[in-house]
Amino acid sequence: MTVLVVSNQKGGVGKTTTAISLGAAIVERGQRVLIVDLDPQANATSGLGISKERANGIYGVLLRERPLAEAIVPTALAGLDLVPSGPEMAGAEVELVPVMAREYRLRQALRGTAHYDTVIIDCPPSLGLLTINALAAGDGVVVPVQCEYYALEGLAQLLATIEAVRERLNERLEVLAIVLTMEDRRNRLSMQVIDEVRKHFPKLVTRARIPRTVRLAEAPSHGKPISLYDPHSRAARAYADLARELLSRLKAREPIALSGAIA
Ligand SMILES: Nc1ncnc2c1ncn2[C@@H]1O[C@H](COP(=O)(O)OP(=O)(O)OP(=O)(O)O)[C@@H](O)[C@H]1O
Ligand SMILES: [Mg+2]
């Protein structure tokens, strides 16, 4: 089981859209995928057509020691399941502070989920304890970066946080990819930002880029991932390409992880 963490403390860069769309694209490639909505905003939950108001989601798992298996709900796409978030998560960041082994709550909870090939964690736009829980449980971080001015702002802090978690809490953790989102090919600024991010992170930036398209903005209101809502759209193809690229990166990485485990 591979745990992917979709994180960037900058708001509105396409984390939730990427978590849902990538998850669905990985399912289309034959895997079983679990999305964990760790964000109190619960956008991944509503975007997958699940009511935010239902109880027994990620809050109970993190703060009431409820089994993760009991929090899982199916989505409109067979093979794609969800651990929903909801309003009680509003206080989770603070309630976690005095908890024993607070950084490892999610990692411990995920131990019992053997039926999934990939788990994708959708993080809130912050670097607090919820995001730390995701990083402590993760194998690879996927960082969506919006093709806008200030795109690189905050990235250094995010990468430093990831490095600190790797040193102190989770040596398996790696930055797997930077994904450029909301690309507008007619916009010069958008293209300049792409060049700039690529120059800074030549190895991390994926070949697949996500176009800015209204279809992606519409899909959540139908409670469906883009691969169901508009399977032949450019956006659906872009996320399918991204899934293929990330899975092959993970495959290429495996021998390193194995030799690390033996040493
Ligand atoms: N490629 C895209 N084209 C057009 N709209 C997009 C695209 N990606 C995301 N959006 C829209 O932009 C908004 C922000 O996207 P999203 O919710 O995925 O970002 P986020 O990083 O998860 O935000 P937050 O930090 O609040 O969690 C949403 O309304 C979403 O529908
Ligand atoms: Mg989000």
Short mmCIF file of C-alpha atoms and ligand atoms in Angstrom, two decimals:
data_model
loop_
_atom_site.label_atom_id
_atom_site.label_comp_id
_atom_site.label_asym_id
_atom_site.label_seq_id
_atom_site.Cartn_x
_atom_site.Cartn_y
_atom_site.Cartn_z
CA MET A 1 0.00 0.00 0.00
CA THR A 2 1.33 3.41 -1.00
CA VAL A 3 0.26 6.52 0.86
CA LEU A 4 0.28 9.74 -1.17
CA VAL A 5 -0.08 13.08 0.58
CA VAL A 6 -1.47 15.99 -1.43
CA SER A 7 -0.20 19.09 0.33
CA ASN A 8 0.56 22.77 -0.11
CA GLN A 9 -0.20 25.28 2.65
CA LYS A 10 -1.20 27.80 -0.01
CA GLY A 11 -4.99 27.81 -0.37
CA GLY A 12 -6.90 27.11 -3.55
CA VAL A 13 -4.04 25.65 -5.60
CA GLY A 14 -5.89 22.48 -6.63
CA LYS A 15 -5.10 20.05 -3.79
CA THR A 16 -8.62 18.68 -3.43
CA THR A 17 -9.25 18.61 -7.18
CA THR A 18 -5.99 16.70 -7.59
CA ALA A 19 -6.70 14.27 -4.72
CA ILE A 20 -10.11 13.34 -6.19
CA SER A 21 -9.15 13.34 -9.87
CA LEU A 22 -5.87 11.50 -9.35
CA GLY A 23 -7.57 8.97 -7.08
CA ALA A 24 -10.20 8.26 -9.74
CA ALA A 25 -7.55 8.03 -12.47
CA ILE A 26 -5.60 5.48 -10.41
CA VAL A 27 -8.81 3.46 -9.98
CA GLU A 28 -9.21 3.50 -13.79
CA ARG A 29 -5.79 1.86 -13.93
CA GLY A 30 -7.11 -1.07 -11.92
CA GLN A 31 -6.17 -0.17 -8.36
CA ARG A 32 -8.28 0.15 -5.24
CA VAL A 33 -7.95 3.65 -3.83
CA LEU A 34 -8.93 5.25 -0.52
CA ILE A 35 -9.14 9.03 -0.21
CA VAL A 36 -8.76 10.42 3.31
CA ASP A 37 -10.26 13.90 3.71
CA LEU A 38 -8.17 15.53 6.41
CA ASP A 39 -9.40 19.07 5.77
CA PRO A 40 -12.05 20.61 8.09
CA GLN A 41 -13.45 22.34 4.98
CA ALA A 42 -14.44 18.82 3.82
CA ASN A 43 -14.25 19.73 0.14
CA ALA A 44 -13.12 16.27 -0.95
CA THR A 45 -16.10 14.84 0.95
CA SER A 46 -18.72 17.06 -0.68
CA GLY A 47 -16.89 16.89 -4.02
CA LEU A 48 -17.37 13.13 -3.98
CA GLY A 49 -21.08 13.55 -3.29
CA ILE A 50 -20.97 12.63 0.42
CA SER A 51 -22.78 14.79 2.96
CA LYS A 52 -20.44 16.80 5.20
CA GLU A 53 -22.98 16.53 8.00
CA ARG A 54 -22.74 12.79 8.52
CA ALA A 55 -20.91 11.69 11.66
CA ASN A 56 -18.26 8.94 12.03
CA GLY A 57 -15.63 10.36 9.72
CA ILE A 58 -11.96 11.14 10.13
CA TYR A 59 -12.61 13.02 13.40
CA GLY A 60 -13.60 9.86 15.26
CA VAL A 61 -10.58 8.05 13.85
CA LEU A 62 -8.10 10.73 14.94
CA LEU A 63 -9.64 11.79 18.25
CA ARG A 64 -11.92 9.00 19.46
CA GLU A 65 -9.81 6.01 18.41
CA ARG A 66 -12.59 4.66 16.21
CA PRO A 67 -11.43 2.04 13.70
CA LEU A 68 -10.72 3.53 10.28
CA ALA A 69 -12.56 0.67 8.58
CA GLU A 70 -15.82 1.86 10.19
CA ALA A 71 -15.35 5.37 8.80
CA ILE A 72 -14.98 4.31 5.15
CA VAL A 73 -17.80 5.10 2.69
CA PRO A 74 -18.06 4.15 -1.00
CA THR A 75 -18.25 6.83 -3.72
CA ALA A 76 -19.98 6.95 -7.13
CA LEU A 77 -16.90 5.29 -8.65
CA ALA A 78 -16.48 1.59 -7.78
CA GLY A 79 -13.02 1.03 -6.32
CA LEU A 80 -12.79 4.57 -4.94
CA ASP A 81 -13.65 4.88 -1.24
CA LEU A 82 -13.53 7.82 1.15
CA VAL A 83 -12.95 8.61 4.80
CA PRO A 84 -15.06 11.76 5.06
CA SER A 85 -14.43 14.96 7.00
CA GLY A 86 -17.11 17.11 8.60
CA PRO A 87 -17.89 20.06 10.89
CA GLU A 88 -16.49 18.41 14.06
CA MET A 89 -13.05 18.59 12.40
CA ALA A 90 -13.06 22.37 12.96
CA GLY A 91 -11.51 21.84 16.41
CA ALA A 92 -9.30 18.86 15.56
CA GLU A 93 -6.10 20.82 15.08
CA VAL A 94 -6.35 22.14 18.66
CA GLU A 95 -7.79 18.97 20.20
CA LEU A 96 -4.85 16.95 18.87
CA VAL A 97 -2.31 19.03 20.80
CA PRO A 98 -2.49 17.19 24.16
CA VAL A 99 -3.01 13.74 22.61
CA MET A 100 -0.38 11.03 23.15
CA ALA A 101 1.70 10.33 20.01
CA ARG A 102 -0.34 13.04 18.32
CA GLU A 103 1.75 13.09 15.12
CA TYR A 104 1.11 9.38 14.50
CA ARG A 105 -2.66 9.11 14.89
CA LEU A 106 -3.34 8.77 11.19
CA ARG A 107 -0.37 6.49 10.55
CA GLN A 108 -1.58 4.11 13.27
CA ALA A 109 -5.13 4.21 11.97
CA LEU A 110 -4.00 3.35 8.43
CA ARG A 111 -2.22 0.21 9.62
CA GLY A 112 -5.46 -1.74 9.49
CA THR A 113 -6.31 -0.89 5.86
CA ALA A 114 -4.80 -3.62 3.75
CA HIS A 115 -7.46 -3.63 1.01
CA TYR A 116 -6.17 -0.57 -0.79
CA ASP A 117 -3.31 -0.25 -3.23
CA THR A 118 -3.12 3.51 -2.82
CA VAL A 119 -4.27 5.90 -0.10
CA ILE A 120 -4.50 9.60 -1.00
CA ILE A 121 -4.65 12.14 1.82
CA ASP A 122 -6.14 15.56 1.03
CA CYS A 123 -4.55 18.11 3.40
CA PRO A 124 -5.86 21.46 4.64
CA PRO A 125 -4.07 24.65 3.52
CA SER A 126 -1.80 24.82 6.57
CA LEU A 127 1.24 23.12 8.05
CA GLY A 128 -0.34 22.30 11.41
CA LEU A 129 -0.80 19.00 13.20
CA LEU A 130 -3.28 17.64 10.66
CA THR A 131 -0.79 18.03 7.82
CA ILE A 132 1.99 16.66 10.06
CA ASN A 133 -0.20 13.59 10.65
CA ALA A 134 -0.50 13.13 6.90
CA LEU A 135 3.25 13.55 6.32
CA ALA A 136 4.06 11.15 9.16
CA ALA A 137 1.84 8.54 7.49
CA GLY A 138 2.98 9.17 3.90
CA ASP A 139 5.34 7.62 1.40
CA GLY A 140 5.24 10.36 -1.23
CA VAL A 141 4.13 13.99 -1.23
CA VAL A 142 2.37 15.39 -4.28
CA VAL A 143 2.53 19.21 -4.33
CA PRO A 144 0.05 21.00 -6.60
CA VAL A 145 1.36 24.40 -7.70
CA GLN A 146 -0.95 26.84 -9.39
CA CYS A 147 0.41 28.47 -12.57
CA GLU A 148 0.00 31.96 -11.14
CA TYR A 149 2.25 34.72 -9.90
CA TYR A 150 3.56 33.86 -6.36
CA ALA A 151 3.40 30.18 -7.27
CA LEU A 152 6.73 29.51 -5.61
CA GLU A 153 5.81 31.43 -2.48
CA GLY A 154 5.73 29.15 0.53
CA LEU A 155 7.26 26.20 -1.31
CA ALA A 156 10.56 26.52 0.56
CA GLN A 157 8.70 26.36 3.87
CA LEU A 158 6.71 23.34 2.72
CA LEU A 159 9.86 21.52 1.60
CA ALA A 160 11.58 22.35 4.90
CA THR A 161 8.62 20.94 6.83
CA ILE A 162 8.70 17.76 4.74
CA GLU A 163 12.43 17.43 5.40
CA ALA A 164 11.92 17.90 9.15
CA VAL A 165 9.21 15.24 9.20
CA ARG A 166 11.47 12.89 7.24
CA GLU A 167 14.29 13.36 9.76
CA ARG A 168 12.25 13.12 12.92
CA LEU A 169 9.06 11.19 12.25
CA ASN A 170 9.03 9.26 8.99
CA GLU A 171 12.16 8.30 7.09
CA ARG A 172 10.12 6.83 4.22
CA LEU A 173 8.75 10.22 3.25
CA GLU A 174 9.79 11.75 -0.07
CA VAL A 175 8.58 14.51 -2.31
CA LEU A 176 7.23 12.51 -5.22
CA ALA A 177 6.10 15.29 -7.54
CA ILE A 178 5.22 18.90 -8.13
CA VAL A 179 2.12 19.14 -10.31
CA LEU A 180 1.40 22.34 -12.21
CA THR A 181 -2.32 23.11 -12.04
CA MET A 182 -4.69 25.57 -13.70
CA GLU A 183 -2.43 26.03 -16.71
CA ASP A 184 -3.66 28.59 -19.20
CA ARG A 185 -1.79 28.26 -22.49
CA ARG A 186 -3.04 31.59 -23.78
CA ASN A 187 -1.66 33.40 -20.75
CA ARG A 188 2.00 34.44 -20.93
CA LEU A 189 2.30 34.71 -17.16
CA SER A 190 1.09 31.15 -16.77
CA MET A 191 3.76 29.94 -19.19
CA GLN A 192 6.47 31.99 -17.43
CA VAL A 193 5.53 30.48 -14.09
CA ILE A 194 5.79 27.00 -15.59
CA ASP A 195 9.32 27.77 -16.83
CA GLU A 196 10.31 29.18 -13.48
CA VAL A 197 9.02 26.25 -11.41
CA ARG A 198 10.67 23.82 -13.82
CA LYS A 199 13.97 25.69 -13.54
CA HIS A 200 13.89 25.44 -9.75
CA PHE A 201 12.70 21.81 -9.56
CA PRO A 202 13.65 20.11 -12.84
CA LYS A 203 13.26 16.58 -11.51
CA LEU A 204 10.16 17.05 -9.43
CA VAL A 205 7.84 18.78 -11.89
CA THR A 206 5.71 16.25 -13.75
CA ARG A 207 5.35 16.21 -17.52
CA ALA A 208 1.59 16.08 -17.07
CA ARG A 209 0.10 19.53 -16.42
CA ILE A 210 -3.49 20.23 -15.44
CA PRO A 211 -5.30 22.74 -17.67
CA ARG A 212 -7.57 25.41 -16.27
CA THR A 213 -11.02 24.28 -17.32
CA VAL A 214 -14.52 24.91 -16.09
CA ARG A 215 -15.27 21.16 -16.26
CA LEU A 216 -13.00 20.60 -13.25
CA ALA A 217 -14.74 23.36 -11.33
CA GLU A 218 -18.16 21.88 -12.18
CA ALA A 219 -17.47 18.24 -11.32
CA PRO A 220 -17.66 18.61 -7.49
CA SER A 221 -21.18 20.04 -7.64
CA HIS A 222 -22.20 16.78 -9.34
CA GLY A 223 -20.42 14.74 -6.66
CA LYS A 224 -18.29 13.00 -9.25
CA PRO A 225 -14.64 12.82 -10.20
CA ILE A 226 -13.81 14.28 -13.63
CA SER A 227 -13.29 10.77 -15.09
CA LEU A 228 -17.03 10.11 -14.52
CA TYR A 229 -18.35 13.63 -15.06
CA ASP A 230 -16.60 14.23 -18.39
CA PRO A 231 -14.37 11.27 -19.26
CA HIS A 232 -13.23 12.67 -22.63
CA SER A 233 -12.31 16.14 -21.39
CA ARG A 234 -8.77 17.48 -21.51
CA ALA A 235 -8.77 17.58 -17.73
CA ALA A 236 -9.67 13.89 -17.44
CA ARG A 237 -6.88 13.06 -19.88
CA ALA A 238 -4.41 15.23 -17.98
CA TYR A 239 -5.17 13.45 -14.71
CA ALA A 240 -4.95 10.06 -16.44
CA ASP A 241 -1.48 11.07 -17.70
CA LEU A 242 -0.54 12.23 -14.22
CA ALA A 243 -1.64 8.90 -12.70
CA ARG A 244 0.44 6.97 -15.22
CA GLU A 245 3.47 9.18 -14.58
CA LEU A 246 3.24 9.00 -10.78
CA LEU A 247 2.73 5.23 -10.73
CA SER A 248 5.80 4.75 -12.90
CA ARG A 249 7.81 7.07 -10.63
CA LEU A 250 6.74 5.01 -7.64
CA LYS A 251 7.69 1.80 -9.40
CA ALA A 252 11.12 3.15 -10.31
CA ARG A 253 11.63 4.18 -6.71
CA GLU A 254 10.82 0.81 -5.14
CA PRO A 255 14.29 -0.80 -5.29
CA ILE A 256 15.72 2.18 -3.40
CA ALA A 257 13.10 1.86 -0.70
CA LEU A 258 13.75 -1.88 -0.44
CA SER A 259 17.52 -1.55 -0.18
CA GLY A 260 16.98 1.15 2.43
CA ALA A 261 14.82 -1.24 4.44
CA ILE A 262 17.48 -3.96 4.36
CA ALA A 263 20.37 -1.69 5.33
N1 LIG B 1 -7.62 22.92 -13.26
C1 LIG B 1 -8.63 23.66 -12.80
N2 LIG B 1 -9.36 24.42 -13.63
C2 LIG B 1 -10.38 25.19 -13.18
N3 LIG B 1 -10.75 25.25 -11.90
C3 LIG B 1 -10.07 24.51 -11.00
C4 LIG B 1 -8.99 23.67 -11.40
N4 LIG B 1 -8.50 23.06 -10.29
C5 LIG B 1 -9.24 23.49 -9.26
N5 LIG B 1 -10.19 24.36 -9.68
C6 LIG B 1 -11.16 25.09 -8.85
O1 LIG B 1 -10.43 26.01 -8.05
C7 LIG B 1 -10.90 26.03 -6.71
C8 LIG B 1 -9.79 25.59 -5.77
O2 LIG B 1 -9.42 24.24 -6.09
P1 LIG B 1 -9.24 23.17 -4.94
O3 LIG B 1 -10.38 23.17 -4.00
O4 LIG B 1 -8.89 21.88 -5.59
O5 LIG B 1 -7.94 23.76 -4.23
P2 LIG B 1 -7.38 23.42 -2.78
O6 LIG B 1 -5.91 23.63 -2.85
O7 LIG B 1 -7.85 22.09 -2.33
O8 LIG B 1 -8.05 24.54 -1.88
P3 LIG B 1 -7.96 24.64 -0.27
O9 LIG B 1 -6.59 25.15 0.01
O10 LIG B 1 -9.04 25.59 0.11
O11 LIG B 1 -8.17 23.25 0.26
C9 LIG B 1 -12.10 25.10 -6.69
O12 LIG B 1 -13.25 25.87 -6.89
C10 LIG B 1 -11.87 24.18 -7.87
O13 LIG B 1 -13.07 23.67 -8.40
MG MG B 2 -8.81 21.55 -0.57
#
